[in-house]
Amino acid sequence: MTSADVKQHIRKRLESSSHLYAKDLEAIPEDQLLNSIGGVARTAVDFTYEVAFVNRRMAARIAGQALPDHNHDGWMKAPAEFSSKEACIAEFRGSVEALFQAWDGLAEDALEAPIATPNGETTALNMASLAATHMSYHDAQLNFIQSFHGDDSMHWD
């Protein structure tokens, strides 16, 4: 498999994960996005904020740019301006576009070039793969919220 093949494969994983996440996000009513099941579970808006934040950080690292501020203790909570369905979807989509731009702009010979992180080194290939997995992980949480509220439909058309 060539570097171009690997890059295209990861691009397709990012496309698939982000498409499925967006479809599920759009299918959930706003009140369910903002509700904390049991009063302590993270809301869909909170973990979608995290997904968008992580996407933007990974995009910045892949593109060799300065990282957005990271001042979070414990689980991330969405800021007030993010706490509507419209804002949540817009920020998620914007973060995915940033990720696509960074990935598409990466030279094929830089896929496995070291990228320094606070915990050591990684690569753009690892980061993009993790971004796809991270979106899928949290999409499963969206699916749980849907089914918890009686929606057992597949929204991925």
Short mmCIF file of C-alpha atoms in Angstrom, two decimals, residues 3-145:
data_model
loop_
_atom_site.label_atom_id
_atom_site.label_comp_id
_atom_site.label_asym_id
_atom_site.label_seq_id
_atom_site.Cartn_x
_atom_site.Cartn_y
_atom_site.Cartn_z
CA SER A 3 1.39 6.51 1.16
CA ALA A 4 -1.29 7.92 -1.16
CA ASP A 5 -3.43 4.83 -0.51
CA VAL A 6 -3.01 5.16 3.24
CA LYS A 7 -3.81 8.85 3.14
CA GLN A 8 -6.96 8.19 1.12
CA HIS A 9 -7.99 5.34 3.43
CA ILE A 10 -7.72 7.56 6.51
CA ARG A 11 -9.60 10.37 4.69
CA LYS A 12 -12.45 7.94 4.05
CA ARG A 13 -12.47 6.90 7.72
CA LEU A 14 -12.70 10.55 8.74
CA GLU A 15 -15.50 11.14 6.23
CA SER A 16 -17.45 8.11 7.40
CA SER A 17 -17.09 8.81 11.12
CA SER A 18 -17.98 12.48 10.77
CA HIS A 19 -20.93 11.76 8.44
CA LEU A 20 -22.46 9.22 10.83
CA TYR A 21 -21.90 11.49 13.83
CA ALA A 22 -23.52 14.46 12.06
CA LYS A 23 -26.54 12.39 11.02
CA ASP A 24 -27.12 11.17 14.57
CA LEU A 25 -26.55 14.64 16.00
CA GLU A 26 -29.11 16.10 13.61
CA ALA A 27 -31.66 13.41 14.51
CA ILE A 28 -31.69 14.12 18.25
CA PRO A 29 -34.14 16.76 19.50
CA GLU A 30 -32.51 19.74 21.16
CA ASP A 31 -33.95 19.00 24.60
CA GLN A 32 -32.30 15.55 24.50
CA LEU A 33 -28.96 17.08 23.44
CA LEU A 34 -29.04 19.30 26.51
CA ASN A 35 -30.35 16.72 28.99
CA SER A 36 -28.10 14.95 31.47
CA ILE A 37 -29.50 11.45 31.88
CA GLY A 38 -29.70 10.74 35.60
CA GLY A 39 -28.47 14.25 36.36
CA VAL A 40 -24.78 13.29 36.23
CA ALA A 41 -24.21 11.86 32.74
CA ARG A 42 -22.49 14.10 30.26
CA THR A 43 -24.86 15.79 27.86
CA ALA A 44 -24.57 15.23 24.12
CA VAL A 45 -23.71 18.91 23.77
CA ASP A 46 -20.85 18.49 26.25
CA PHE A 47 -19.25 15.52 24.54
CA THR A 48 -19.87 17.00 21.09
CA TYR A 49 -18.03 20.08 22.30
CA GLU A 50 -15.18 17.78 23.30
CA VAL A 51 -15.20 16.09 19.87
CA ALA A 52 -15.05 19.47 18.13
CA PHE A 53 -12.30 20.68 20.48
CA VAL A 54 -10.22 17.54 19.92
CA ASN A 55 -10.77 17.70 16.14
CA ARG A 56 -9.48 21.28 16.08
CA ARG A 57 -6.45 20.42 18.23
CA MET A 58 -5.57 17.47 16.01
CA ALA A 59 -6.04 19.60 12.91
CA ALA A 60 -3.70 22.22 14.35
CA ARG A 61 -1.05 19.61 15.23
CA ILE A 62 -1.29 17.96 11.80
CA ALA A 63 -0.97 21.37 10.12
CA GLY A 64 1.92 22.42 12.37
CA GLN A 65 -0.06 25.33 13.82
CA ALA A 66 -0.34 26.69 17.34
CA LEU A 67 -2.77 24.78 19.50
CA PRO A 68 -6.01 26.24 20.82
CA ASP A 69 -6.02 26.93 24.55
CA HIS A 70 -6.73 23.96 26.77
CA ASN A 71 -8.02 24.97 30.19
CA HIS A 72 -10.26 22.10 31.18
CA ASP A 73 -10.35 20.28 34.49
CA GLY A 74 -12.20 17.00 34.46
CA TRP A 75 -14.84 16.33 31.83
CA MET A 76 -15.26 19.08 29.27
CA LYS A 77 -18.41 21.17 29.53
CA ALA A 78 -19.76 23.09 26.58
CA PRO A 79 -19.75 26.87 26.98
CA ALA A 80 -23.14 28.62 26.94
CA GLU A 81 -22.76 29.73 23.32
CA PHE A 82 -22.41 26.09 22.26
CA SER A 83 -25.54 24.93 24.06
CA SER A 84 -28.05 24.88 21.23
CA LYS A 85 -28.59 22.28 18.56
CA GLU A 86 -27.75 24.76 15.81
CA ALA A 87 -24.50 25.92 17.43
CA CYS A 88 -23.52 22.36 18.32
CA ILE A 89 -23.96 21.13 14.74
CA ALA A 90 -22.20 24.17 13.28
CA GLU A 91 -19.17 23.80 15.57
CA PHE A 92 -18.95 20.06 14.93
CA ARG A 93 -19.06 20.60 11.15
CA GLY A 94 -16.48 23.40 11.39
CA SER A 95 -14.12 21.19 13.37
CA VAL A 96 -14.44 18.40 10.80
CA GLU A 97 -13.68 20.85 7.99
CA ALA A 98 -10.56 21.99 9.88
CA LEU A 99 -9.51 18.36 10.20
CA PHE A 100 -10.10 17.70 6.49
CA GLN A 101 -8.12 20.80 5.51
CA ALA A 102 -5.18 19.81 7.68
CA TRP A 103 -5.24 16.20 6.47
CA ASP A 104 -5.63 17.14 2.80
CA GLY A 105 -2.82 19.67 3.11
CA LEU A 106 -0.41 17.16 4.60
CA ALA A 107 2.29 15.88 2.25
CA GLU A 108 2.20 12.12 1.76
CA ASP A 109 5.80 11.82 2.92
CA ALA A 110 4.84 13.49 6.24
CA LEU A 111 2.27 10.89 7.34
CA GLU A 112 4.67 9.33 9.82
CA ALA A 113 6.83 12.33 10.63
CA PRO A 114 7.11 12.79 14.40
CA ILE A 115 4.81 15.32 16.05
CA ALA A 116 5.72 16.36 19.58
CA THR A 117 2.99 16.18 22.20
CA PRO A 118 3.08 16.73 25.96
CA ASN A 119 3.10 12.92 26.35
CA GLY A 120 5.82 12.16 23.81
CA GLU A 121 5.67 11.83 20.06
CA THR A 122 2.99 10.73 17.64
CA THR A 123 2.36 11.07 13.92
CA ALA A 124 -0.28 12.69 11.74
CA LEU A 125 -1.34 9.20 10.69
CA ASN A 126 -1.96 8.23 14.33
CA MET A 127 -3.75 11.49 15.08
CA ALA A 128 -6.10 11.29 12.12
CA SER A 129 -6.87 7.65 12.87
CA LEU A 130 -7.56 8.55 16.50
CA ALA A 131 -9.84 11.41 15.41
CA ALA A 132 -11.96 8.98 13.37
CA THR A 133 -12.12 6.54 16.29
CA HIS A 134 -12.91 9.34 18.75
CA MET A 135 -15.86 10.50 16.66
CA SER A 136 -17.15 6.92 16.39
CA TYR A 137 -16.81 6.40 20.14
CA HIS A 138 -18.93 9.45 20.91
CA ASP A 139 -21.37 8.61 18.11
CA ALA A 140 -22.13 5.46 20.08
CA GLN A 141 -23.08 7.73 22.98
CA LEU A 142 -25.43 9.63 20.68
CA ASN A 143 -26.96 6.29 19.67
CA PHE A 144 -27.45 5.40 23.33
CA ILE A 145 -29.23 8.71 23.97
#
